[in-house]
Coordinates of N, CA and C and ligand atoms in Angstrom, one line a residue:
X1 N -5.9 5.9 7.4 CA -6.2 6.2 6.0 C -5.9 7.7 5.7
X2 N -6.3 8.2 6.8 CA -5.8 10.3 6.4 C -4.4 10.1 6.2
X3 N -3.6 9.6 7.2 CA -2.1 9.4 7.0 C -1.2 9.0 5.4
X4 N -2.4 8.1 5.1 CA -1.8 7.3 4.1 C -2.3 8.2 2.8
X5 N -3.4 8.8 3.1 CA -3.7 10.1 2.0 C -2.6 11.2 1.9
X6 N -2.4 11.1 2.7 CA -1.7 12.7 3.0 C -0.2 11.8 2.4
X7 N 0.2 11.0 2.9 CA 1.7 10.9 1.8 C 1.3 10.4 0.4
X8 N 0.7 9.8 0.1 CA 0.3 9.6 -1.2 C 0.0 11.0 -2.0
X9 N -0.4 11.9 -1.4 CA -0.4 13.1 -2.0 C 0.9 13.8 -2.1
X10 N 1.4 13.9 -0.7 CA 2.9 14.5 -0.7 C 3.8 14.0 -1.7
X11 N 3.5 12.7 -2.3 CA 4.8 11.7 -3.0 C 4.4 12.2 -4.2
X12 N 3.0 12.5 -4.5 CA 2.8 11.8 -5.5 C 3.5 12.2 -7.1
X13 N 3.8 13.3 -6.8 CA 5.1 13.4 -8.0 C 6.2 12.1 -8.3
X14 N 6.7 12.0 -7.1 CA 7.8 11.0 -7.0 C 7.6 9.6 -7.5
X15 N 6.0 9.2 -7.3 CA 5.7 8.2 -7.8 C 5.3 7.8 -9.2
X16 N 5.3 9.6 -9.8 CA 4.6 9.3 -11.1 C 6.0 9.2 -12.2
X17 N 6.7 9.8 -11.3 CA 8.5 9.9 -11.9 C 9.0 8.3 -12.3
X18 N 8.7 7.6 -10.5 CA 9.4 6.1 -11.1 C 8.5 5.7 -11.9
X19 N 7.4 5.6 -12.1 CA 6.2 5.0 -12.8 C 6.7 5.1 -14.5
X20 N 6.9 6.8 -14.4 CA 7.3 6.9 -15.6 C 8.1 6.7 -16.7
X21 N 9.2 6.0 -15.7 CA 10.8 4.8 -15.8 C 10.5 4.0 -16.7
X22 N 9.5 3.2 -15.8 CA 9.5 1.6 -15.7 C 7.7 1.4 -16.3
X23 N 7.4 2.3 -16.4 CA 5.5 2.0 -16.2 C 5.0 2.5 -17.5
X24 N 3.8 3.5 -16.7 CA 2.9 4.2 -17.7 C 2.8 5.9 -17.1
X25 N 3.9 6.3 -16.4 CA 3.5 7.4 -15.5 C 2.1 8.0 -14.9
X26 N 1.4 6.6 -14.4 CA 0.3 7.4 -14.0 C 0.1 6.6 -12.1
X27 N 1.0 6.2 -11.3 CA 1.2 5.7 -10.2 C 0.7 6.4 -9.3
X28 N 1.3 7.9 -9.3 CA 0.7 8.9 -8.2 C -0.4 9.7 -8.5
X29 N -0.7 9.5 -9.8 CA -2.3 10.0 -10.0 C -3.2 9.1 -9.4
X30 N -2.6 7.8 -9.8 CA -3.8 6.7 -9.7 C -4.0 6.5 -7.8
X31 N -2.7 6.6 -7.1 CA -3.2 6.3 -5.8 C -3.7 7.6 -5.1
X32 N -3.8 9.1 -5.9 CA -3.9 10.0 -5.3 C -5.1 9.9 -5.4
X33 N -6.2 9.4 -6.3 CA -7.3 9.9 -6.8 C -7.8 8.5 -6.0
X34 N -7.5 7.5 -5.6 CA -7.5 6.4 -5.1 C -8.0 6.9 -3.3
X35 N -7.0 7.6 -2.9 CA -6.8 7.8 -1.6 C -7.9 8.8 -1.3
X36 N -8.4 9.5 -2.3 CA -9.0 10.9 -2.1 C -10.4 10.5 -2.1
X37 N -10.7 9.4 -3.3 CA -11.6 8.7 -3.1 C -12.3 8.1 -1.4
X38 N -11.3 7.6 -0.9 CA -11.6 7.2 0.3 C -11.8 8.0 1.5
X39 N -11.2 9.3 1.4 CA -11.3 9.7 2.1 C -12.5 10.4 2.1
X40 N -13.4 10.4 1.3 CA -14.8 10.9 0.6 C -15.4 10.1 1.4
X41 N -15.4 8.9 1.2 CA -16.3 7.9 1.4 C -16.3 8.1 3.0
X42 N -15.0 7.7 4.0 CA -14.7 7.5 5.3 C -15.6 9.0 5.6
X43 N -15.6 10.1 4.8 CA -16.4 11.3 5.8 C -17.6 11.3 5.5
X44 N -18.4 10.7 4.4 CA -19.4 10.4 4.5 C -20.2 9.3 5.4
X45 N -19.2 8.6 5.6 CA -20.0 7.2 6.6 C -18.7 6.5 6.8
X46 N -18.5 7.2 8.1 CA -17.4 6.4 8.8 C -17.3 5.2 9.7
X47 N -17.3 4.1 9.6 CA -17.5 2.6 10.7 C -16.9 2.5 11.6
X48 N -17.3 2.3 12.4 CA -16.8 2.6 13.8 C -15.8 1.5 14.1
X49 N -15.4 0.5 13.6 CA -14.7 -0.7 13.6 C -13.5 -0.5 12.5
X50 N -12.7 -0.5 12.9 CA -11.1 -0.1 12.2 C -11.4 -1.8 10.8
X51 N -11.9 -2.9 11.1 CA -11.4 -3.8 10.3 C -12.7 -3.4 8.8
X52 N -14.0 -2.8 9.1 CA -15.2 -2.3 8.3 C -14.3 -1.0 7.7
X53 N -13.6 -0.1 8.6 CA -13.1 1.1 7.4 C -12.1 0.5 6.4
X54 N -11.4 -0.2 6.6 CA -10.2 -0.8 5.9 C -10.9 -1.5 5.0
X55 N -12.1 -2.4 5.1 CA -13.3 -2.8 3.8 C -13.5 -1.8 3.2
X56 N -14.3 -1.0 3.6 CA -14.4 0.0 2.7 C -13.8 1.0 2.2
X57 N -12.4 1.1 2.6 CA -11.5 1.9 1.7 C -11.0 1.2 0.8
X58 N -10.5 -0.5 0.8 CA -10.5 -1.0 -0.5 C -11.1 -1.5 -1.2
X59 N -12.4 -1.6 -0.3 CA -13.5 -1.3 -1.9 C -13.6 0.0 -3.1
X60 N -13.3 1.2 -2.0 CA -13.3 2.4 -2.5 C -12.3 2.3 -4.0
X61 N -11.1 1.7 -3.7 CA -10.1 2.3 -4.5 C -9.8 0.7 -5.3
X62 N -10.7 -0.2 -5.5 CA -11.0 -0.9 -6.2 C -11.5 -0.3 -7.7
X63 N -13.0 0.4 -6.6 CA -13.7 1.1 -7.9 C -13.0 2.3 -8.6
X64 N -12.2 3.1 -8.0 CA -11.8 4.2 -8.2 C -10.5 4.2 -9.2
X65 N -9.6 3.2 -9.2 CA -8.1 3.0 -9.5 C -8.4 2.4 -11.1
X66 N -8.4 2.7 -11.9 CA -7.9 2.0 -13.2 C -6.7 0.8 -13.2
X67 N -5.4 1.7 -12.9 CA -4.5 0.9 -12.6 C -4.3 -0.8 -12.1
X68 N -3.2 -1.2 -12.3 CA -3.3 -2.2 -11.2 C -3.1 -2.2 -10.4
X69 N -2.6 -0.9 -9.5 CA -2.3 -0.7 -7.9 C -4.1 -0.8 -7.6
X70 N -4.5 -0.7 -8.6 CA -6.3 0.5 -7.4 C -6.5 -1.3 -6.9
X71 N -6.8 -2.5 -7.9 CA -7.2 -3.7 -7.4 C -6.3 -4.4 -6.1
X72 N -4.9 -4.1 -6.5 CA -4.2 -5.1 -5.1 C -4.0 -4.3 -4.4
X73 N -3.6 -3.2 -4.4 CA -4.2 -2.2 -2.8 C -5.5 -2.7 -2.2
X74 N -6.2 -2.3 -3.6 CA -8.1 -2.5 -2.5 C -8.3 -3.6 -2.2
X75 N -7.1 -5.1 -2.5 CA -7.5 -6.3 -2.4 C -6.7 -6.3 -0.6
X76 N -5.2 -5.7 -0.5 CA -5.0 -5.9 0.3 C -5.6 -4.6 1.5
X77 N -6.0 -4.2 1.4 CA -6.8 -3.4 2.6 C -8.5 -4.0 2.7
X78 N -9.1 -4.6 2.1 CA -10.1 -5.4 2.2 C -10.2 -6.4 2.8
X79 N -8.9 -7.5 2.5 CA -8.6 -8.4 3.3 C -8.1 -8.3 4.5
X80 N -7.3 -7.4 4.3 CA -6.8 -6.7 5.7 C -8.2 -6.7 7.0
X81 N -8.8 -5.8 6.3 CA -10.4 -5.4 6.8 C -11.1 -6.3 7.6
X82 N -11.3 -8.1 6.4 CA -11.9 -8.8 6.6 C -11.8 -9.9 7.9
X83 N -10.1 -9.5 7.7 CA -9.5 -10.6 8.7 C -9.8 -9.7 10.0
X84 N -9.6 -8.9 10.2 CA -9.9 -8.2 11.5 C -11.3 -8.0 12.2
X85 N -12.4 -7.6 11.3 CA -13.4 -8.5 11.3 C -13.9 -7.2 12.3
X86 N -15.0 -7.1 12.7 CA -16.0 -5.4 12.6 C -16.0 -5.8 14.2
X87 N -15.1 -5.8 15.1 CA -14.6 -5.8 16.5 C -14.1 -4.3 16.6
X88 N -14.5 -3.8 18.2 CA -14.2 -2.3 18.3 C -12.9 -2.2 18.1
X89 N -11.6 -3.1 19.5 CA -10.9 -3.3 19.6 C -9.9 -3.7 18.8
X90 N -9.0 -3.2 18.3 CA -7.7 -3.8 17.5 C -6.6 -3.8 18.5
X91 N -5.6 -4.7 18.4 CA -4.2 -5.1 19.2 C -3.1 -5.4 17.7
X92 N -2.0 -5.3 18.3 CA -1.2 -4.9 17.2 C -0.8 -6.7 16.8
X93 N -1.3 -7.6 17.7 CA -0.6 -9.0 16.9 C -1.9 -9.4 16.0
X94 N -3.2 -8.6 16.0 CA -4.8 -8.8 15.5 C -4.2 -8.6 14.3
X95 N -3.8 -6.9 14.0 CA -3.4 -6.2 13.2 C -2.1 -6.9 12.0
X96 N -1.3 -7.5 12.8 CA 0.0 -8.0 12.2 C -0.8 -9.6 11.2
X97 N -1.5 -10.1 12.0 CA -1.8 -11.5 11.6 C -3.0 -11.1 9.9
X98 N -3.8 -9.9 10.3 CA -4.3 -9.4 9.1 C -4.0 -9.0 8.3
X99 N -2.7 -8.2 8.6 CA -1.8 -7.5 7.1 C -1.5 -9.0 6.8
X100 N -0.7 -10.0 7.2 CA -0.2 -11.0 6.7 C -1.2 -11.6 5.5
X101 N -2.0 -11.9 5.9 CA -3.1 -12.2 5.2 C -3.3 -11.4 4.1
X102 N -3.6 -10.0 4.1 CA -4.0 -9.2 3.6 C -3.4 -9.4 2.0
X103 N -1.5 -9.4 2.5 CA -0.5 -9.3 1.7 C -0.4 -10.9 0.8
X104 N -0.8 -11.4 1.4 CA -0.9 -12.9 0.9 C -1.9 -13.2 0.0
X105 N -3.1 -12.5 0.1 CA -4.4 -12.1 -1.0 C -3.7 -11.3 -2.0
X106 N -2.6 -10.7 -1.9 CA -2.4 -9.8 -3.1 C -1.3 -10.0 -3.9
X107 N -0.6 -11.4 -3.5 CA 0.1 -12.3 -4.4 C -0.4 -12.9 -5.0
X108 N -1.5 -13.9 -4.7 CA -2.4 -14.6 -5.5 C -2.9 -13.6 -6.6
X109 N -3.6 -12.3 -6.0 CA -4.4 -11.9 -7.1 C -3.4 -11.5 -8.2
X110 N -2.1 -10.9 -8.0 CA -1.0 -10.8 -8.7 C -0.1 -11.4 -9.7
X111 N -0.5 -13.1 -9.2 CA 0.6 -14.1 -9.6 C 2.0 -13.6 -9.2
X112 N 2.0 -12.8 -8.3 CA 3.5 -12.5 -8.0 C 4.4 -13.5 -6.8
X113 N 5.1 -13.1 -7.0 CA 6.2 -13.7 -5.5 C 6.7 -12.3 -5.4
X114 N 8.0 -12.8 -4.3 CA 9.2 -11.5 -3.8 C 10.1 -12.2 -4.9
X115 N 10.9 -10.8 -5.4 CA 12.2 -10.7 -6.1 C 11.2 -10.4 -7.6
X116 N 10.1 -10.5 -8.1 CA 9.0 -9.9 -9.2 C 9.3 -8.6 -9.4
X117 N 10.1 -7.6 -8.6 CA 10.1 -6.4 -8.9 C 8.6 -5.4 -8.6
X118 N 7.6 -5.8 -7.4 CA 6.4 -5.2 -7.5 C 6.3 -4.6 -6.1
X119 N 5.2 -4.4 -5.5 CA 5.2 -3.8 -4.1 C 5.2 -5.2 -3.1
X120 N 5.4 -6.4 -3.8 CA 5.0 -7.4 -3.1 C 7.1 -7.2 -2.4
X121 N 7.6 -6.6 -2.7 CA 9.0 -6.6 -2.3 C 8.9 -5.5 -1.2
X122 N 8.3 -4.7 -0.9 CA 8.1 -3.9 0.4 C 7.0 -4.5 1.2
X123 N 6.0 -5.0 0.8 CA 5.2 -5.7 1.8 C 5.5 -6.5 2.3
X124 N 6.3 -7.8 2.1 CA 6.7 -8.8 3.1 C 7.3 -8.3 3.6
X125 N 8.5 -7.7 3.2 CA 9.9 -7.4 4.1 C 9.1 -6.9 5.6
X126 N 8.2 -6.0 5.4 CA 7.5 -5.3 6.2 C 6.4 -6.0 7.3
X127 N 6.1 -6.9 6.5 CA 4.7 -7.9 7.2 C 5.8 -8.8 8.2
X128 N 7.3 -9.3 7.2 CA 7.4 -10.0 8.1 C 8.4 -9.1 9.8
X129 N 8.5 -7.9 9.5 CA 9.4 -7.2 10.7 C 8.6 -7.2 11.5
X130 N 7.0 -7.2 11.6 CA 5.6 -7.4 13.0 C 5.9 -8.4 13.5
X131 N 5.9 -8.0 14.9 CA 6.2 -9.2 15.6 C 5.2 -9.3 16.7
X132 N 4.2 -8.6 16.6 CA 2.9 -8.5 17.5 C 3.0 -7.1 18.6
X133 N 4.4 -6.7 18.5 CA 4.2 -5.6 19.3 C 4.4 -4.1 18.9
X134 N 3.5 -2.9 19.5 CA 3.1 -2.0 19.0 C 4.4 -1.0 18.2
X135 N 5.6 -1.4 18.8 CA 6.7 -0.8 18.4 C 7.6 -1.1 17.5
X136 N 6.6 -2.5 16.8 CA 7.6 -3.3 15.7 C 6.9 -2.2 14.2
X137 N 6.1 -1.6 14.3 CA 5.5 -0.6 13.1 C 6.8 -0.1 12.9
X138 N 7.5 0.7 13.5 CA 8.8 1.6 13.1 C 9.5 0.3 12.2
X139 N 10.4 -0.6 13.1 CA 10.9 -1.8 11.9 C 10.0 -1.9 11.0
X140 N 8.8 -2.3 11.0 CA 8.3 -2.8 9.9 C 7.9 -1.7 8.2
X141 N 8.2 0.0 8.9 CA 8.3 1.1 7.9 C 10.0 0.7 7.5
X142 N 11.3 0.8 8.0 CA 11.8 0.2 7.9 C 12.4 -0.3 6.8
X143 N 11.7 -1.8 7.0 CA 11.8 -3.1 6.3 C 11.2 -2.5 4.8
X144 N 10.4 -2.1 4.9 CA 9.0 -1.7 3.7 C 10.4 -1.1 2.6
X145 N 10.9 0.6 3.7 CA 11.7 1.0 2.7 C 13.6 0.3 2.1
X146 N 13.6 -0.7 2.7 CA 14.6 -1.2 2.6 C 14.3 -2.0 1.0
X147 N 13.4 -2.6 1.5 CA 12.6 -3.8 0.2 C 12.5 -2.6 -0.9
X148 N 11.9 -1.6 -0.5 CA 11.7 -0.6 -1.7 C 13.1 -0.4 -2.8
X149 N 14.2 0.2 -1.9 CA 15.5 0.6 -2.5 C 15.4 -1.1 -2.9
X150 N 15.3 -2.2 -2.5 CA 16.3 -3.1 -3.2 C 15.5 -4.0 -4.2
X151 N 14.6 -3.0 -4.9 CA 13.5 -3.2 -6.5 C 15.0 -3.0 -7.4
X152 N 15.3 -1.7 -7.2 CA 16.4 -1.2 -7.7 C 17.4 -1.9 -9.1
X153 N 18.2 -3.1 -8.2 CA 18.6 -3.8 -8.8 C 17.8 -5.3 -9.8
X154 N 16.7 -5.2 -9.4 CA 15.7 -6.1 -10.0 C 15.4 -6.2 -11.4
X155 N 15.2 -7.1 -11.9 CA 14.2 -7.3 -13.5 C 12.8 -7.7 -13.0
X156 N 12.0 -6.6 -13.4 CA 10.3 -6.9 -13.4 C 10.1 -8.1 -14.1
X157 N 9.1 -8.9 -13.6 CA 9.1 -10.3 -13.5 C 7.3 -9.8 -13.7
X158 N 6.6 -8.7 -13.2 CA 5.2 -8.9 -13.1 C 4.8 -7.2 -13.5
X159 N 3.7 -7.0 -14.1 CA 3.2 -5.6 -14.3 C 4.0 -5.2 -15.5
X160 N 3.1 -4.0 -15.8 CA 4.1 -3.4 -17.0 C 5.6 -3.3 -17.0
X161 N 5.7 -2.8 -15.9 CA 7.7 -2.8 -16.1 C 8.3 -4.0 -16.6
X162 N 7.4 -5.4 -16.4 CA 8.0 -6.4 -17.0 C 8.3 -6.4 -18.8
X163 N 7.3 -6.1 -19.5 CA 7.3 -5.5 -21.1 C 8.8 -4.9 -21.1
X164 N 9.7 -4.1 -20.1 CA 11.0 -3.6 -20.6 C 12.3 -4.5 -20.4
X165 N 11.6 -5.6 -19.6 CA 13.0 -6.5 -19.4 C 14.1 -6.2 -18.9
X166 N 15.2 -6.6 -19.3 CA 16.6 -6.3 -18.8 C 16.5 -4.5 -18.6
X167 N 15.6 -3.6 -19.5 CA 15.3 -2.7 -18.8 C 15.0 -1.9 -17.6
X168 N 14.3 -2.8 -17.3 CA 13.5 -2.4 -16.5 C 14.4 -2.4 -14.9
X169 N 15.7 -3.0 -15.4 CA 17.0 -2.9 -14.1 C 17.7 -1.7 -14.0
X170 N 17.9 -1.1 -12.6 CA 18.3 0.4 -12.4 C 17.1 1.6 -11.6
X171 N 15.9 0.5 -11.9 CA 14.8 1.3 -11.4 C 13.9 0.9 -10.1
X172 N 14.0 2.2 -9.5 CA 13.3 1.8 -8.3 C 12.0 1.2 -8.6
X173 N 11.1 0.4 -8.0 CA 9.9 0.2 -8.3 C 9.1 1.1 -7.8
X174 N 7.7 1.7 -8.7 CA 6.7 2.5 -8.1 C 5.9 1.8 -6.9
X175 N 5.5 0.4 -6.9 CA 4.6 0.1 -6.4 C 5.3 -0.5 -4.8
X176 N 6.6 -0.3 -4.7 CA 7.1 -1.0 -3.7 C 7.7 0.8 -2.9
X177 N 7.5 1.5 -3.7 CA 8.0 3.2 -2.9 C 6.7 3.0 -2.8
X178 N 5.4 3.0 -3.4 CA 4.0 3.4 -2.3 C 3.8 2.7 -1.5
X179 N 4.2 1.2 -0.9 CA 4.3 0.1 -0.4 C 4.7 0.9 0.6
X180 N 6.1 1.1 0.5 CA 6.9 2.1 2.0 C 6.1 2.9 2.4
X181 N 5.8 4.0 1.9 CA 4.5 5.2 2.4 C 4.1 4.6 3.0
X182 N 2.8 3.9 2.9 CA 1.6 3.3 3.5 C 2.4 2.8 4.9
X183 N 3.5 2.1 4.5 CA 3.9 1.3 6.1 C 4.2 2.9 6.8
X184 N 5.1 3.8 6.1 CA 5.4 5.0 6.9 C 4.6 5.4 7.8
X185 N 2.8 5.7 7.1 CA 1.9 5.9 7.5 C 1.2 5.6 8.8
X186 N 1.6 4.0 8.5 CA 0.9 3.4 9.8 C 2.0 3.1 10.8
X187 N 3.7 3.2 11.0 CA 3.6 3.2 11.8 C 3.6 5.1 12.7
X188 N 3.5 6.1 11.6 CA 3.1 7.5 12.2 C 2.0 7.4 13.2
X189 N 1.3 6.5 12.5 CA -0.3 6.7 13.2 C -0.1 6.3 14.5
X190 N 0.5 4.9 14.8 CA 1.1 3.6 15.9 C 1.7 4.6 16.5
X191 N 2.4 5.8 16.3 CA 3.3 6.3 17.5 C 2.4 7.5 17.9
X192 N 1.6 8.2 17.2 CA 0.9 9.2 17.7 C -0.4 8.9 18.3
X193 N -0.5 7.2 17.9 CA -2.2 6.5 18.5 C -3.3 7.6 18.0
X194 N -3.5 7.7 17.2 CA -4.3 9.0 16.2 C -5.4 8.1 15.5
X195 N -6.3 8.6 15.1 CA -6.7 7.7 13.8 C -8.2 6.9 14.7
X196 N -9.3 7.8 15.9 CA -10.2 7.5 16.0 C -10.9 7.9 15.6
X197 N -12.2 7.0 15.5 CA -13.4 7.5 14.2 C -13.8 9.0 14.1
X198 N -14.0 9.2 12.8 CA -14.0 10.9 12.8 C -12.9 11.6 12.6
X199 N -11.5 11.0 12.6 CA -10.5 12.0 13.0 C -9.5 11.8 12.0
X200 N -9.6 13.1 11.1 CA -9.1 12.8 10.0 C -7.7 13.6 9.4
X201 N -8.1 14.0 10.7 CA -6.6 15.0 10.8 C -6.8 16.3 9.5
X202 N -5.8 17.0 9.7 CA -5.4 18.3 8.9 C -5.1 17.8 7.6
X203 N -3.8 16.8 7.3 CA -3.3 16.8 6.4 C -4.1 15.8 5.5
X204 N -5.1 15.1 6.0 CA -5.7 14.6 5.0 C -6.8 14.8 4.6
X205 N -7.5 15.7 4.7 CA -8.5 16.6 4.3 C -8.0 17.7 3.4
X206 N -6.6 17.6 3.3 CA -6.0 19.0 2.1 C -5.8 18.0 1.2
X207 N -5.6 16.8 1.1 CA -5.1 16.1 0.5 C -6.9 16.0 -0.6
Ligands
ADP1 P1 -0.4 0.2 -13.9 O1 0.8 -0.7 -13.9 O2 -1.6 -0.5 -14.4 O3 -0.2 1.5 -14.6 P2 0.1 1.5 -11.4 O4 1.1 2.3 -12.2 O5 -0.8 2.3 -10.6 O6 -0.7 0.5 -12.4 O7 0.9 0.5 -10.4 C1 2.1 -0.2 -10.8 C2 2.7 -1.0 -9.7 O8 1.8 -2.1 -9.4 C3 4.0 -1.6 -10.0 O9 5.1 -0.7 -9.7 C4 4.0 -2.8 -9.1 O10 4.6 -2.6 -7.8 C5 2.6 -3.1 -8.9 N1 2.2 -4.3 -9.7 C6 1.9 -4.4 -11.0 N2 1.6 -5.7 -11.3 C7 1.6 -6.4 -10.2 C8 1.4 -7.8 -9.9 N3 1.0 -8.7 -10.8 N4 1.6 -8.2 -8.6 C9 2.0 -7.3 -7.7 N5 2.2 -6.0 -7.9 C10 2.0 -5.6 -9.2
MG2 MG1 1.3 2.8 -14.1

């Protein structure tokens, strides 16, 4: 979650740029204030169980997000959360089988598919490059930004960018670049094994 604060901060110009394309320009406000939120919460009462902080960071940015990122972020880190379930230990095929899920709660809540032009086009790409082992994170950031660049050629199908139609083609999607981050995120975290309770690092405490 510090990881994922700290680039959601670093971006967050860039996000408010594509947002401002295709959207309402408020993408990188909304996950910045989102992420900042949580990271409040995590130093106030941190759970010692990696699948309880991931509940409660998207509970956090449930409440905190206006947007429609704050709900299917906080839907997919909740579920994420839930599937993992308040066990000390996480293993990366625990981990892979919960984002799956996670990502699959935030179609439904979405009515989206892949090819919709949304972040749901960096999440699968991404959920599906896990293959249970600790080193598939790098492919699976990857995958995330691959899906990202290829919003590009898309017609939004779901969210406001859909209102611009034929429009709305040419533009990277905002919610499928914060999609990438987050995977960036986690697999930084996966290679530095960082991220035990309490530890919030530098960059996400400036954030
Ligand atoms: P809002 O669109 O309410 O201003 P944000 O700007 O924070 O919210 O987030 C926009 C992003 O949310 C889009 O770029 C897209 O990736 C994602 N999004 C919007 N609607 C949906 C949906 N129905 N399903 C999946 N993702 C969506
Ligand atoms: Mg917006």
């Amino acid at each position: 979650m510090s990881a994922a604060a700290a680039a959601v901060a670093r971006e967050e110009r860039l996000l408010t740029e594509l947002d401002s394309a295709i959207g309402d320009a408020d993408h990188g406000g909304n996950l910045r204030r989102g992420f900042t939120a949580v990271l409040a919460a995590l130093d106030e009462e941190a759970p010692a169980a990696a699948g309880t902080i991931l509940a409660l960071a998207g509970q956090r940015l449930i409440s905190t997000v206006g947007g429609a990122s704050g709900p299917l972020y906080g839907t997919l880190l909740r579920r994420t959360g839930k599937a993992l379930g308040d066990g000390a230990a996480v293993d990366a095929v625990r981990l892979r089988d919960a984002l799956r899920e996670g990502v699959d709660a935030v179609a439904r809540l979405g009515s989206a598919a892949r090819g919709d032009k949304t972040m749901l086009d960096a999440l699968y790409p991404a959920v599906e490059a896990l293959d249970g082992s600790a080193g598939s994170f790098r492919a699976a950031r990857a995958a995330a930004e691959e899906g990202a660049a290829a919003t590009v050629p898309m017609r939004a199908r779901r969210g406001r960018a859909s209102y611009l139609g034929e429009r709305s083609v040419g533009h990277q999607d905002p919610g499928a670049t914060s999609a990438a981050l987050l995977f960036a995120a986690l697999a930084e975290t996966a290679d530095t094994g960082s991220g035990g309770a309490g530890d919030h690092g530098d960059s996400g405490r400036a954030a």
